[in-house]
Coordinates of C-alpha atoms in Angstrom, one line a residue:
X170 CA 55.0 -42.8 78.8
X171 CA 52.4 -41.2 76.0
X172 CA 53.7 -39.7 73.3
X173 CA 51.4 -38.1 70.7
X174 CA 52.7 -37.6 67.5
X175 CA 51.0 -35.1 64.6
X176 CA 48.1 -36.8 65.5
X177 CA 44.9 -36.5 63.4
X178 CA 41.3 -37.2 63.4
X179 CA 38.6 -36.7 60.7
X180 CA 35.2 -38.0 60.8
X181 CA 33.2 -39.1 58.0
X182 CA 29.2 -37.7 57.8
X183 CA 27.5 -38.1 55.0
X184 CA 29.7 -37.1 52.0
X185 CA 31.5 -33.9 54.5
X186 CA 34.9 -34.7 56.6
X187 CA 35.0 -33.3 60.0
X188 CA 38.9 -33.4 61.1
X189 CA 38.4 -34.1 65.3
X190 CA 41.7 -33.9 65.7
X191 CA 44.5 -31.1 63.4
X192 CA 48.1 -32.3 64.1
X193 CA 48.2 -33.0 68.0
X194 CA 51.2 -33.7 69.7
X195 CA 52.0 -34.1 73.2
X196 CA 54.5 -36.0 75.8
X197 CA 52.9 -37.0 79.3
X198 CA 56.2 -37.9 81.6
X199 CA 55.4 -40.8 84.2
X200 CA 53.2 -40.1 87.7
X201 CA 52.1 -36.7 85.6
X202 CA 48.9 -35.7 86.5
X203 CA 47.3 -34.0 82.9
X204 CA 44.1 -32.2 82.6
X205 CA 42.8 -31.6 79.2
X206 CA 40.4 -28.5 78.8
X207 CA 38.6 -26.9 75.5
X208 CA 35.2 -26.2 74.6
X209 CA 32.7 -29.4 73.2
X210 CA 33.7 -29.5 69.9
X211 CA 37.9 -28.7 70.4
X212 CA 38.5 -32.4 69.8
X213 CA 39.5 -33.1 74.0
X214 CA 37.2 -36.0 74.2
X215 CA 39.4 -37.9 71.3
X216 CA 42.3 -37.0 72.2
X217 CA 41.6 -39.3 75.0
X218 CA 39.4 -42.5 73.1
X219 CA 42.2 -42.5 70.6
X220 CA 44.7 -42.6 73.7
X221 CA 43.1 -45.1 75.6
X222 CA 43.0 -47.1 71.9
X223 CA 39.1 -47.0 71.8
X224 CA 38.9 -45.4 68.7
X225 CA 42.2 -45.3 65.8
X226 CA 44.1 -42.7 65.1
X227 CA 43.5 -41.4 60.9
X228 CA 47.3 -39.8 61.2
X229 CA 49.6 -39.8 63.1
X230 CA 51.5 -41.7 66.3
X231 CA 50.4 -42.5 69.7
X232 CA 53.4 -45.0 72.0
X233 CA 52.4 -45.4 75.9
X234 CA 55.2 -47.4 77.9
X235 CA 57.0 -47.2 74.5
X236 CA 54.2 -49.6 72.9
X237 CA 53.2 -48.3 69.9
X238 CA 49.1 -48.3 69.1
X239 CA 49.0 -48.5 66.0
X240 CA 51.4 -51.4 65.0
X241 CA 49.5 -53.4 67.7
X242 CA 46.1 -55.6 66.0
X243 CA 42.5 -55.3 67.4
X244 CA 43.0 -57.8 69.5
X245 CA 46.5 -57.0 71.0
X246 CA 45.0 -53.2 72.1
X247 CA 42.3 -54.7 73.5
X248 CA 44.5 -56.3 75.7
X249 CA 47.2 -54.0 76.5
X250 CA 44.0 -51.5 77.1
X251 CA 42.2 -54.3 79.7
X252 CA 45.8 -54.6 81.4
X253 CA 47.1 -51.4 81.6
X254 CA 45.0 -48.6 81.3
X255 CA 42.3 -47.8 83.2
X256 CA 39.5 -45.6 82.0
X257 CA 36.8 -43.5 83.6
X258 CA 33.6 -42.0 81.4
X259 CA 31.4 -39.1 82.3
X260 CA 28.2 -41.5 82.8
X261 CA 29.6 -44.5 84.7
X262 CA 29.6 -47.4 82.6
X263 CA 28.0 -49.6 85.3
X264 CA 26.7 -52.9 84.6
X265 CA 23.4 -52.0 85.9
X266 CA 22.4 -55.8 87.1
X267 CA 25.7 -55.9 88.4
X268 CA 26.6 -55.6 92.6
X269 CA 29.6 -52.5 93.0
X270 CA 32.5 -56.2 93.6
X271 CA 30.7 -57.5 90.5
X272 CA 31.3 -54.6 87.9
X273 CA 34.9 -54.0 90.1
X274 CA 36.2 -57.6 89.0
X275 CA 34.7 -57.1 85.9
X276 CA 38.3 -56.6 83.8
X277 CA 40.1 -58.4 85.3
X278 CA 37.7 -61.6 85.3
X279 CA 37.7 -60.3 81.6
X280 CA 41.7 -61.5 81.4
X281 CA 40.8 -64.8 82.8
X282 CA 41.4 -64.6 86.4
X283 CA 40.2 -67.0 88.7
X284 CA 38.0 -65.5 91.0
X285 CA 39.6 -66.3 93.7
X286 CA 42.4 -64.7 93.0
X287 CA 40.5 -61.6 91.7
X288 CA 38.1 -61.6 95.6
X289 CA 41.0 -59.7 97.1
X290 CA 42.2 -57.1 94.8
X291 CA 38.2 -56.4 94.3
X292 CA 38.3 -55.5 97.9
X293 CA 41.4 -53.9 97.9
X294 CA 40.2 -51.6 95.4
X295 CA 36.7 -51.3 97.1
X296 CA 38.8 -49.8 100.1
X297 CA 41.0 -47.1 98.6
X298 CA 37.6 -45.4 97.1
X299 CA 36.2 -46.0 100.6
X300 CA 33.1 -48.3 99.4
X301 CA 34.1 -51.6 100.4
X302 CA 30.4 -51.6 102.8
X303 CA 29.1 -50.8 100.0
X304 CA 30.3 -53.4 97.8
X305 CA 27.0 -55.8 97.6
X306 CA 24.6 -53.0 95.8
X307 CA 23.3 -52.5 92.3
X308 CA 24.0 -49.7 91.0
X309 CA 20.1 -48.2 91.1
X310 CA 20.8 -48.4 95.3
X311 CA 23.8 -46.0 94.7
X312 CA 24.2 -42.0 94.9
X313 CA 25.9 -41.0 91.4
X314 CA 29.0 -40.0 93.8
X315 CA 29.6 -43.6 94.9
X316 CA 28.5 -45.1 91.5
X317 CA 31.8 -42.6 90.3
X318 CA 33.8 -44.0 93.1
X319 CA 33.3 -47.6 92.0
X320 CA 33.6 -47.2 88.7
X321 CA 37.0 -45.8 89.2
X322 CA 37.7 -49.2 91.7
X323 CA 37.1 -50.5 88.2
X324 CA 39.5 -49.3 86.7
X325 CA 41.8 -48.9 89.6
X326 CA 41.7 -52.5 90.3
X327 CA 44.1 -54.0 87.1
X328 CA 46.3 -51.5 88.4
X329 CA 47.3 -49.8 85.7
X330 CA 50.0 -47.8 84.1
X331 CA 47.9 -44.8 82.9
X332 CA 44.3 -43.5 84.3
X333 CA 42.2 -42.0 82.1
X334 CA 38.5 -39.7 83.7
X335 CA 36.8 -37.8 80.4
X336 CA 34.4 -35.4 82.3
X337 CA 34.8 -37.7 85.5
X338 CA 33.2 -34.6 87.6
X339 CA 30.4 -33.3 84.7
X340 CA 27.7 -35.6 85.7
X341 CA 27.6 -35.1 89.2
X342 CA 27.2 -31.8 92.2
X343 CA 30.0 -29.9 92.7
X344 CA 30.8 -30.8 96.3
X345 CA 30.6 -34.8 95.0
X346 CA 33.0 -33.3 92.3
X347 CA 35.3 -32.1 94.2
X348 CA 35.6 -35.2 96.0
X349 CA 35.9 -37.3 93.1
X350 CA 38.7 -35.5 92.1
X351 CA 40.2 -35.1 95.3
X352 CA 40.5 -39.1 95.2
X353 CA 41.8 -39.4 91.8
X354 CA 44.5 -36.7 93.3
X355 CA 45.2 -38.2 96.5
X356 CA 45.6 -42.4 94.3
X357 CA 47.2 -40.7 91.8
X358 CA 49.7 -39.0 94.9
X359 CA 50.0 -42.2 96.3
X360 CA 50.8 -44.7 94.3
X361 CA 52.5 -41.8 91.5
X362 CA 49.9 -43.0 89.0
X363 CA 50.5 -41.2 85.4
X364 CA 46.6 -39.3 84.6
X365 CA 45.3 -37.9 82.0
X366 CA 42.0 -36.1 82.2
X367 CA 39.3 -34.3 80.3
X368 CA 37.1 -31.6 81.3
X369 CA 35.1 -28.2 80.2
X370 CA 35.1 -27.0 83.9
X371 CA 38.6 -24.8 84.9
X372 CA 37.9 -25.9 87.9
X373 CA 38.6 -29.5 87.6
X374 CA 41.2 -29.2 85.5
X375 CA 43.8 -26.9 89.0
X376 CA 44.2 -30.3 89.3
X377 CA 46.0 -31.6 87.6
X378 CA 50.0 -30.7 87.8
X379 CA 49.9 -29.3 83.9
X380 CA 46.8 -27.5 81.6
X381 CA 46.5 -28.0 77.7
X382 CA 44.1 -26.3 75.9
X383 CA 42.9 -27.4 72.7
X384 CA 40.6 -25.6 70.2
X385 CA 39.4 -26.4 66.8
X386 CA 41.8 -30.3 67.3
X387 CA 45.1 -28.3 68.2
X388 CA 46.9 -27.5 71.0
X389 CA 47.0 -23.1 72.1
X390 CA 48.1 -23.7 75.1
X391 CA 50.3 -25.6 77.2
X392 CA 50.9 -24.5 80.7
X393 CA 51.1 -25.7 84.5
X394 CA 48.0 -25.4 86.4
X395 CA 49.4 -22.3 88.9
X396 CA 50.6 -20.8 86.0
X397 CA 47.0 -21.1 83.7
X398 CA 45.3 -20.5 86.8
X399 CA 46.1 -16.8 86.7
X400 CA 45.5 -16.7 83.5
X401 CA 49.2 -17.4 81.8
X402 CA 51.3 -15.4 83.7
X403 CA 54.4 -17.3 84.5

């Protein structure tokens, strides 16, 4: 499903360069739930953004469902992401003046789908995250957990082949965070959704089938969740 080979990313800061990724290679199988951990500055969010086509690598290759991102134009990547990749952010990124259902409908409307065709898809996505009854509420009328559920519904409404989540519980209390992770896990199991999440929290990472740890832009461990929980002992 996802193949990453020798991925490098260098950011310029004035006259200096900062290497965020220094040759990362990994594979994510279809239907796998992968957690990526690492301290601040390890490159984990950079890696997720590159996989999601939100930024371009300095070197290396990313292949998703057989498509090589570096061989696509910016417009092709935008369309590919809109139709194939669902992304959930830490701070929700909802449009404040729009209702929950309008936020969820946005990626389908941007893809030039007719409103009458979009409506049942939006209802199904909101029902999937348990928020159909809050469909007409704006973000400022929702709790943090509800806003993240709307963000998840927006990511799922396109029926993506890949779901990416960048610190999906980082802006939530622990109880609500657990509910969101349970929702992502349950959805992945029901639909055989391929999921990659980035987190600094070992408890959140443990929801994955496999945990990769980054440090200084490199993969330093790649373990099943059970092995990671036991400190790497098989």
